[in-house]
XYZ file of C-alpha atoms in Angstrom:
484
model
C -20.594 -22.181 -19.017
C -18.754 -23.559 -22.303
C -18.865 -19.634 -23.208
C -17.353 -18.564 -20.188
C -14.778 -20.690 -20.206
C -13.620 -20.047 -23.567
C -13.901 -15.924 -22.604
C -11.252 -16.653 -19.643
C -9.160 -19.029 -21.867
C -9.022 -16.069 -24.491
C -8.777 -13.127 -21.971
C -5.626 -14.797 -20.460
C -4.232 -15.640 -23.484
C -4.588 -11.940 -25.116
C -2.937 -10.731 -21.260
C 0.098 -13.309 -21.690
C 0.553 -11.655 -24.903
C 0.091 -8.222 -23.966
C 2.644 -8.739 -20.616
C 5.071 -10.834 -22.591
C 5.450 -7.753 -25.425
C 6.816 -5.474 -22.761
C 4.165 -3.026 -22.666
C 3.327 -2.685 -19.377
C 7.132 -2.704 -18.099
C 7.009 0.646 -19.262
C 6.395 3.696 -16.936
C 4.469 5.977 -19.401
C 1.921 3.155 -19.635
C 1.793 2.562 -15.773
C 1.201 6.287 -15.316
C -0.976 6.569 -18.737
C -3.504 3.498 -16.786
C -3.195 5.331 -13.420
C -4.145 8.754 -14.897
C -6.876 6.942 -16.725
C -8.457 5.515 -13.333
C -8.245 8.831 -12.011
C -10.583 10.429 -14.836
C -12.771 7.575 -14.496
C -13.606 8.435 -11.079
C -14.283 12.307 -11.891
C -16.216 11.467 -14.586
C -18.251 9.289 -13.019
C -18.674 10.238 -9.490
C -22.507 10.587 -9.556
C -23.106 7.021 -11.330
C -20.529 5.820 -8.798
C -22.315 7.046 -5.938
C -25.648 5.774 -7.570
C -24.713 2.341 -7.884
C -22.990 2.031 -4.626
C -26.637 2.914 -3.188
C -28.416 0.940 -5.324
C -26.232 -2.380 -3.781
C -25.736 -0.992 -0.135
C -28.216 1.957 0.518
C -24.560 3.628 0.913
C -25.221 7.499 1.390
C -23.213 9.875 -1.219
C -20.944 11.633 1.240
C -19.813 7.092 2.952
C -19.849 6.570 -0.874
C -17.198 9.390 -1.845
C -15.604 8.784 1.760
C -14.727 4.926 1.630
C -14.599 4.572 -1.983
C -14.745 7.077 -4.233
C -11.661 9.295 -2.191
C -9.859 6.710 -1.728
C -9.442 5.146 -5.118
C -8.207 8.573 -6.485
C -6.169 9.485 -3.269
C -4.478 6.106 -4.151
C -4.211 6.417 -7.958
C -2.568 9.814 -7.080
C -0.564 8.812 -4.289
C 1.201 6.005 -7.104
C 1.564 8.516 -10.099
C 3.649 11.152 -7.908
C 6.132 8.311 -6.363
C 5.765 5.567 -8.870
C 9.166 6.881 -10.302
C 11.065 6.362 -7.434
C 8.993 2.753 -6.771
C 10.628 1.816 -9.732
C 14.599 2.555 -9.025
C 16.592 -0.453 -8.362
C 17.873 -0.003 -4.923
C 21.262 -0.337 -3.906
C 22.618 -3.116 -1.861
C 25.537 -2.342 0.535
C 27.508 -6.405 0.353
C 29.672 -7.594 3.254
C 33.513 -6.759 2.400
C 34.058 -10.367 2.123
C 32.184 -9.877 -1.655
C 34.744 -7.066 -2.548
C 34.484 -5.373 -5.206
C 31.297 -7.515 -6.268
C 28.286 -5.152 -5.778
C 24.303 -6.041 -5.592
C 21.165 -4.249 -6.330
C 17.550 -4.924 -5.755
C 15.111 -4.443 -8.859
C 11.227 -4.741 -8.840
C 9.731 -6.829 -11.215
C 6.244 -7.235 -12.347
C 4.500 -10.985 -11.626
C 3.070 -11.131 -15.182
C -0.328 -12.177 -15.358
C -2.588 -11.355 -12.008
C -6.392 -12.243 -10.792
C -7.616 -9.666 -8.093
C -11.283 -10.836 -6.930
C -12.983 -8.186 -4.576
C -15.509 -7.667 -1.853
C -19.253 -6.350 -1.980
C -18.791 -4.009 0.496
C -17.045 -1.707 -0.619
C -17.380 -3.044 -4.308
C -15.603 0.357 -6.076
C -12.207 0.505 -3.925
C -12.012 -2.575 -3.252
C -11.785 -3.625 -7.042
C -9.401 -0.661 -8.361
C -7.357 -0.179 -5.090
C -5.655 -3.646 -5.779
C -5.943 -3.022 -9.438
C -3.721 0.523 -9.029
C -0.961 -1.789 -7.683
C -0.716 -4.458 -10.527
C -0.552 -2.034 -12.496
C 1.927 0.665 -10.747
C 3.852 -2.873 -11.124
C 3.381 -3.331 -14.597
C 1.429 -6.554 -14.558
C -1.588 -7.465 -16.479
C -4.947 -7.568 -14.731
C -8.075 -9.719 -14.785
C -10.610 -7.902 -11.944
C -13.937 -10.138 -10.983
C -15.820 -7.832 -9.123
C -18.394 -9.295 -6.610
C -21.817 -10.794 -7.901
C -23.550 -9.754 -4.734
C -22.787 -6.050 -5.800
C -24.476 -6.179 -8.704
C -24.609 -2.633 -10.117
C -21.010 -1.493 -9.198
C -19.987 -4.862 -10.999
C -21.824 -4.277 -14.001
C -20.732 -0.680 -13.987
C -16.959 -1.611 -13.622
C -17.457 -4.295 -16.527
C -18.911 -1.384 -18.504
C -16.865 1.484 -17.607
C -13.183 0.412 -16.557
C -12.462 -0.614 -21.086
C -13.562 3.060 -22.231
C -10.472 4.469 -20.046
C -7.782 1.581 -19.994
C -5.681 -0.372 -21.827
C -8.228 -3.415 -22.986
C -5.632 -5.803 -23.997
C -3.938 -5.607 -20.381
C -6.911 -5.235 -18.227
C -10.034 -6.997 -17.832
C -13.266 -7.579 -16.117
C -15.613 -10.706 -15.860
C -18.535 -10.298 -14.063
C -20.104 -13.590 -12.457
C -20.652 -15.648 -9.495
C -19.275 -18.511 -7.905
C -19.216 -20.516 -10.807
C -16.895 -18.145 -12.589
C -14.913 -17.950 -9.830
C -14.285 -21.669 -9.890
C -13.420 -21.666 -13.479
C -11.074 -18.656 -13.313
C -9.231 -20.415 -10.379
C -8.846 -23.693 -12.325
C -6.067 -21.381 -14.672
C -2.761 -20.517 -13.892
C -2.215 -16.671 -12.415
C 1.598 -15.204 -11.496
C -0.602 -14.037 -8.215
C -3.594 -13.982 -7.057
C -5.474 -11.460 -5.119
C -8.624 -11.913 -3.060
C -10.554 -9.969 -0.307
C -13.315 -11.433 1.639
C -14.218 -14.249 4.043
C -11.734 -16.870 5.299
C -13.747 -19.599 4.130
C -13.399 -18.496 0.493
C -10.154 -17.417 1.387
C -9.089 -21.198 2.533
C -10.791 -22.434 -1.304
C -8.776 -19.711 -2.945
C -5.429 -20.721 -0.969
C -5.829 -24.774 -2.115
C -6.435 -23.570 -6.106
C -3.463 -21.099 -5.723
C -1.208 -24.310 -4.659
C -1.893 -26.430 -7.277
C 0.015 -24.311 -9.115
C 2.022 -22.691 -6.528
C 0.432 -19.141 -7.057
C 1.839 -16.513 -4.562
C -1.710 -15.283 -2.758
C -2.154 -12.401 -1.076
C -5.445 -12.763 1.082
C -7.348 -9.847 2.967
C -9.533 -11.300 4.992
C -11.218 -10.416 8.381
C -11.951 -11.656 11.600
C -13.726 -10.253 15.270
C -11.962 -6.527 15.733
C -11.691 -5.766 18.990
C -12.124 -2.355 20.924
C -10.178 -1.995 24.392
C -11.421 0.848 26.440
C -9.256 1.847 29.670
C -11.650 4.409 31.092
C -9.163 5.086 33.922
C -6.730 7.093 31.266
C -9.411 8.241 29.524
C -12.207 9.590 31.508
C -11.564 13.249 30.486
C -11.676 12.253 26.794
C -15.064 9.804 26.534
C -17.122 11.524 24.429
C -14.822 11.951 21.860
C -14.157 7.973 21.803
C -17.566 6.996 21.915
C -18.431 8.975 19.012
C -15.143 7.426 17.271
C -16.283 4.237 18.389
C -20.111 4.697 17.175
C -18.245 5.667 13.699
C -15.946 2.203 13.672
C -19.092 0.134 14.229
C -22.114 1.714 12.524
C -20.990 4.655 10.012
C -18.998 2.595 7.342
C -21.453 0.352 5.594
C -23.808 -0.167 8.352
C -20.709 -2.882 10.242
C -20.530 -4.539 7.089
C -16.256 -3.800 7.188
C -13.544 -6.026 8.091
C -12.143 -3.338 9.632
C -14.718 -2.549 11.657
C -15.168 -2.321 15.447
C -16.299 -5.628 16.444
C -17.194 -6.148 19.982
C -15.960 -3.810 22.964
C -13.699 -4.687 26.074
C -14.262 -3.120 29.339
C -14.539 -2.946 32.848
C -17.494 -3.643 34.092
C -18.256 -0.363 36.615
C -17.895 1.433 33.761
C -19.846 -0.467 31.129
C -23.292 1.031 32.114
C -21.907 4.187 31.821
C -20.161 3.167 28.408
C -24.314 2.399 26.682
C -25.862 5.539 28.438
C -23.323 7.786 26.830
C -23.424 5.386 23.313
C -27.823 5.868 22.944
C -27.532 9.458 22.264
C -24.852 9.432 20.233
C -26.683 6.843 17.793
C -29.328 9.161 17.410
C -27.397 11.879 16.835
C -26.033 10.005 14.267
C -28.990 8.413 12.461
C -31.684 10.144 13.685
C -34.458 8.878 16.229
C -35.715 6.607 13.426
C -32.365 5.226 11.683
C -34.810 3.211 9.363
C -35.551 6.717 7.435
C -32.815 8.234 7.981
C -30.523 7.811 4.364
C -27.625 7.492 7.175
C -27.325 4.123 7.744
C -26.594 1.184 4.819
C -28.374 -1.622 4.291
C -27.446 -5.313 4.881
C -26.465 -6.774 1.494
C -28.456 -9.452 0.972
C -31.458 -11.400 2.402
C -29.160 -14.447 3.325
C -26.591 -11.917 4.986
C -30.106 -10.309 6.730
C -31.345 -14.166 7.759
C -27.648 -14.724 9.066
C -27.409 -11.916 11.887
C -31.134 -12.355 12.451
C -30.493 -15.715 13.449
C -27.306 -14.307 15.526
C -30.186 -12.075 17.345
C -32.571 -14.144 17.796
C -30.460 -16.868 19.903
C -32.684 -16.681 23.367
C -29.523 -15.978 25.345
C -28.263 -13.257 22.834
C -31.720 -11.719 23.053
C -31.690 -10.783 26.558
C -28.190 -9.127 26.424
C -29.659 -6.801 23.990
C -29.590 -3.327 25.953
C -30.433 -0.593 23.062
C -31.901 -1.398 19.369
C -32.600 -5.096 18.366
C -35.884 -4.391 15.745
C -34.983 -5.717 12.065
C -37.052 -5.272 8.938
C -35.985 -8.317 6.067
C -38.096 -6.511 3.560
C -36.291 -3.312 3.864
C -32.894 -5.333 4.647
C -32.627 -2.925 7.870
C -31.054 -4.021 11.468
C -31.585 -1.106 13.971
C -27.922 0.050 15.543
C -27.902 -2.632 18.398
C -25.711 -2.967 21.639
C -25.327 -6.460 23.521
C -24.037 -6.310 27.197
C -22.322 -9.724 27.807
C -24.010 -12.189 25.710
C -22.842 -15.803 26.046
C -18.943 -16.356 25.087
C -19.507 -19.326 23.570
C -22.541 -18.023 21.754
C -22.581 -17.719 17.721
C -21.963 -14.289 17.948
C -19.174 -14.013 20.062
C -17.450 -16.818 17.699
C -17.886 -15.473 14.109
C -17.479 -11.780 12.671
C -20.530 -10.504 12.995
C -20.347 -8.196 10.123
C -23.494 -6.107 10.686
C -24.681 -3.246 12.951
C -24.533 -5.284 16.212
C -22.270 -4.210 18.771
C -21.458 -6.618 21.999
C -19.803 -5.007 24.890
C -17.695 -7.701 27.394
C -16.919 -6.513 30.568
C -14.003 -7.669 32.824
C -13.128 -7.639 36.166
C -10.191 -5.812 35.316
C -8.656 -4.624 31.651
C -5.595 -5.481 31.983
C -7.574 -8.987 31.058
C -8.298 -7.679 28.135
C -4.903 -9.224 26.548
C -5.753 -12.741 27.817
C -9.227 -12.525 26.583
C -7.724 -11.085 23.024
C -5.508 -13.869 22.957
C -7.861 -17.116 23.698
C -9.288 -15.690 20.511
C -8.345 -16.335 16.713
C -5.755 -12.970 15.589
C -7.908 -10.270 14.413
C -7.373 -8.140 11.697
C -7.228 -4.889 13.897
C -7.161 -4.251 17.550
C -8.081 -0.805 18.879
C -7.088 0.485 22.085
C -8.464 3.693 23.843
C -5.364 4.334 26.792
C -3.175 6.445 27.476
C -1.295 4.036 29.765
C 2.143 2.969 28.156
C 2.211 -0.222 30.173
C -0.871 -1.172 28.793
C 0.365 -0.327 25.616
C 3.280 -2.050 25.870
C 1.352 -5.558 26.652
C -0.815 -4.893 23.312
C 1.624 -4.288 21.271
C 4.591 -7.076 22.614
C 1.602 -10.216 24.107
C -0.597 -10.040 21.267
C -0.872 -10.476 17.219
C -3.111 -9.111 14.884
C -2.749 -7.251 11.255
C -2.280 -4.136 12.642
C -2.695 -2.027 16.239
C -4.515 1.782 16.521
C -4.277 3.594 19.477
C -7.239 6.078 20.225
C -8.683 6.021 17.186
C -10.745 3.059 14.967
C -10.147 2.417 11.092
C -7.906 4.957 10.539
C -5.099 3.027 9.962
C -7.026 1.728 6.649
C -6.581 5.396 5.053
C -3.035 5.836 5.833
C -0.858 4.944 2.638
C 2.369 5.003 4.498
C 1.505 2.033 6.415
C 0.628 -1.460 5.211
C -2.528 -2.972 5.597
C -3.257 -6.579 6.052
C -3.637 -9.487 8.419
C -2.158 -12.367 10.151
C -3.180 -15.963 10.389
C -7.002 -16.319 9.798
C -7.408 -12.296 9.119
C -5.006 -12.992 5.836
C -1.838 -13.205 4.902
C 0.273 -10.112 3.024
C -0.077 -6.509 2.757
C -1.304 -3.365 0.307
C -1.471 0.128 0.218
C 0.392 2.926 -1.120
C 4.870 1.723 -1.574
C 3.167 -1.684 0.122
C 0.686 -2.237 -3.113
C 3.273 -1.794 -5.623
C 5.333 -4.611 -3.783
C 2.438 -6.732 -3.157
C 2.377 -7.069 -7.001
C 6.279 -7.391 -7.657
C 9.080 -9.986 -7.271
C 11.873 -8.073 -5.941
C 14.417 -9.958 -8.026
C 18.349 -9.667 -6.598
C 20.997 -9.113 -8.735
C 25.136 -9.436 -8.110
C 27.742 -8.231 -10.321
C 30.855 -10.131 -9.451
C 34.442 -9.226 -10.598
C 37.146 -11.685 -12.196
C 40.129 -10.256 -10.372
C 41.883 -11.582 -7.203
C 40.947 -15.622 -8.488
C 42.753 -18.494 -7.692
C 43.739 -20.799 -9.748
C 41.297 -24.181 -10.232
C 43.418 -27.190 -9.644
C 40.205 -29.234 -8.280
C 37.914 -31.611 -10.490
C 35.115 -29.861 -11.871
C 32.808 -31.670 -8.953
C 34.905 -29.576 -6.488
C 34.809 -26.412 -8.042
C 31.990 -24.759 -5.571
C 34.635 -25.777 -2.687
C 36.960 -23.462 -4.588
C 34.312 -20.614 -4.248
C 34.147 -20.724 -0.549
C 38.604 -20.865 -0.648
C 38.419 -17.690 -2.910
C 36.336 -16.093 -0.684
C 37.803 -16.903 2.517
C 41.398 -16.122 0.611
C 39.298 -12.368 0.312
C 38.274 -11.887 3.951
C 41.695 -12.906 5.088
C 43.184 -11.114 2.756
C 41.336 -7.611 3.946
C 41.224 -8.246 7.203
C 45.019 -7.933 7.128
C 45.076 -4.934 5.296
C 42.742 -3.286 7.768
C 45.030 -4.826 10.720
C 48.146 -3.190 9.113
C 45.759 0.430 8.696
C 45.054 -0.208 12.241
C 41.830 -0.320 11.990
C 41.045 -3.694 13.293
C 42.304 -5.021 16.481
């Protein structure tokens, strides 16, 4: 541990160095490290893909979908705009600042930590890292432990394309999480759980690190059949996609538990069951479809969500696990328990509870007794209903008619809100996620006033020069008629 720290004491110190020499201020370098990132996903697409099933069971065509596409749609996405990211932008000032004028420039942090998720272990390491560095910052990445392969392949890969005196990778546990949190960072940011998300939050104060913080939280999935009807099939295969076909659940994005009436909530699992099979085959187990559940402790933590008596007998389709194989079948619960484990804590896994209600316009009340989710998906073509979503509820972001898509969509920020995190990435968003967006005035000398007050007084001075100003132009444009 000695070791480690003294490898984190020297890779911070040779990152200081690096950001405080200007190097990474510059543009050519930003764009040099983003077309580097970009050739290190060509080049490396198959090991990519083979590591990412090697942790997940992810099949190649999730693999290049969720990760592997996205890193290099966002690498590419930076490179063509980063030089108008960059511009300072103009500010138009009050009149009562005439002729002072005021621009906005974006500054890099310095120095940042990004610590990412196992599930999606590739983009979720070099999607953050593609905005520190479209910033210019410096860049320590600790990949998770519980991906082992795609962390040992990032340690091993990422220094034969970039700039190794900038950027950096430390591969550990929670141990060298603890120790790299014990430094000062410019920012810090982290994507997982809210409970690590809380212990990340209390080290970032001591030293009053801006955090960003992507968390997660119970997603859920309105369904107004009444709107609908003609259009069902279509959202229950969207729906069976948002729960089951991105890393097996395992997303904090991903469909969570399902709202609906309940004379249509029979119908709702009849027309799901065929769809899952069509999906994954009658035996998803074989299949190559479906990922696998992490870890044994992630597999022992939804079995014991299952195996709660009163969860067991909501179970209407699936339910068969294999902790050997690390396999949960595609399961759907009709109405198990509210206050049961599993209606209380992401559930992060293949299992997919559907809540019926008298009525779904209760859907809002029910969304709101609950802690604000990262997403909330609505299937309705009712603009009332829409209305109450979007104006008596919060959550990190709202997609009508669709699931996850708003997580692809680089024109729109991505993040959550109170225990689903706090800031936002993607695309324009990442490169301000990693930048102070410093102001800057340029005053002018003329039209002063001359001082006549102690030095104590001279800020009451300010406020008579510029109250002299607005006076002062407010009669002009009275005499030009153009104020009344």
């Amino acid at each position: 541990m000695e070791a480690m720290k003294e490898t984190v004491d020297q890779s911070l110190r040779e990152m200081r160095e690096t950001f405080a020499s200007g190097r990474t201020r510059s543009v050519k370098w930003r764009k040099t490290q983003l077309e580097a990132i970009i050739e290190m996903v060509k080049d490396n697409e198959d090991k990519m893909c083979e590591v990412l099933f090697q942790d997940l069971g992810k099949h190649s065509t999730e693999a290049f979908r969720d990760e592997l596409g996205f890193v290099m749609r966002s690498a590419t996405t930076a490179l063509s705009s980063l030089d108008k990211w960059v511009v300072p932008r103009k500010s138009n000032l009050p009149l009562l600042f005439y002729p002072a004028t005021g621009k906005v420039i974006s500054e890099p942090y310095g120095t940042v930590l990004v610590l990412s998720s196992w599930n999606f272990p590739i983009s979720l390491s070099l999607d953050p890292m593609i905005g520190a560095i479209s910033a210019g910052n410096t860049v320590l990445l600790k990949a998770s432990e519980l991906s082992p392969n795609a962390s040992a392949f990032l340690a091993k890969t990422i220094p034969s394309y970039l700039d190794t005196k900038a950027i950096k990778v430390i591969e550990g546990g929670p141990d060298v999480a603890t120790i790299l949190l014990q430094h000062q960072w410019d920012k810090i940011f982290f994507t997982g759980s809210p409970r690590i998300g809380k212990i990340i939050m209390a080290a970032a104060a001591e030293h009053l690190t801006p955090v960003t913080l992507e968390l997660g939280g119970k997603c859920p999935t309105i369904i107004d059949h009444h709107s609908v009807s003609k259009d069902m099939k279509s959202i229950v295969k969207r729906i069976s996609g948002g729960k089951w076909g991105s890393c097996s659940g395992q997303a904090c994005i991903s469909v969570d538990y399902v709202l609906v009436e309940q004379s249509f909530a029979s119908s709702l699992i009849e027309m799901l069951k065929p769809v899952i099979k069509s999906f994954f085959g009658e035996n998803p187990k074989e299949s190559g479809c479906l990922a696998r559940i992490v870890t044994k402790k992630h597999f022992q933590r939804l079995s014991r969500l299952l195996n709660d008596p009163r969860v067991q007998a909501s179970i209407v389709y699936g339910g068969s696990m294999d902790e050997e194989k690390l396999y949960v079948e595609p399961t759907i619960l009709l109405n198990p328990p509210l206050d049961s484990e599993i209606m209380n804590e992401e559930i992060f896994g293949p299992i997919l509870p559907i809540i019926t209600l008298r009525d779904i316009q209760e859907s809002i009340g029910f969304i709101k007794s609950k802690p604000k989710p990262l997403a909330i998906y609505a299937f309705t073509k009712d603009d009332k209903l829409k209305t109450r979503i979007l104006s008596e509820t919060s959550s990190g972001s709202v997609t009508f008619n669709d699931v996850m898509i708003q997580y692809m969509c680089d024109a729109l920020p991505f993040g959550g809100v109170g225990e689903s995190g706090t800031g936002r990435y993607h695309g324009k968003y990442s490169f301000e996620c990693f930048s102070h967006e410093k102001a800057i005035m340029e005053g002018s000398l003329a039209m002063d006033l001359e001082a006549r007050y102690p030095p104590w007084n001279t800020f009451k001075l300010t406020f008579i020069r510029l109250a002299f100003r607005e006076a002062y132009f407010k009669l002009v444009l009275l005499m030009l008629g153009l104020k009344k």
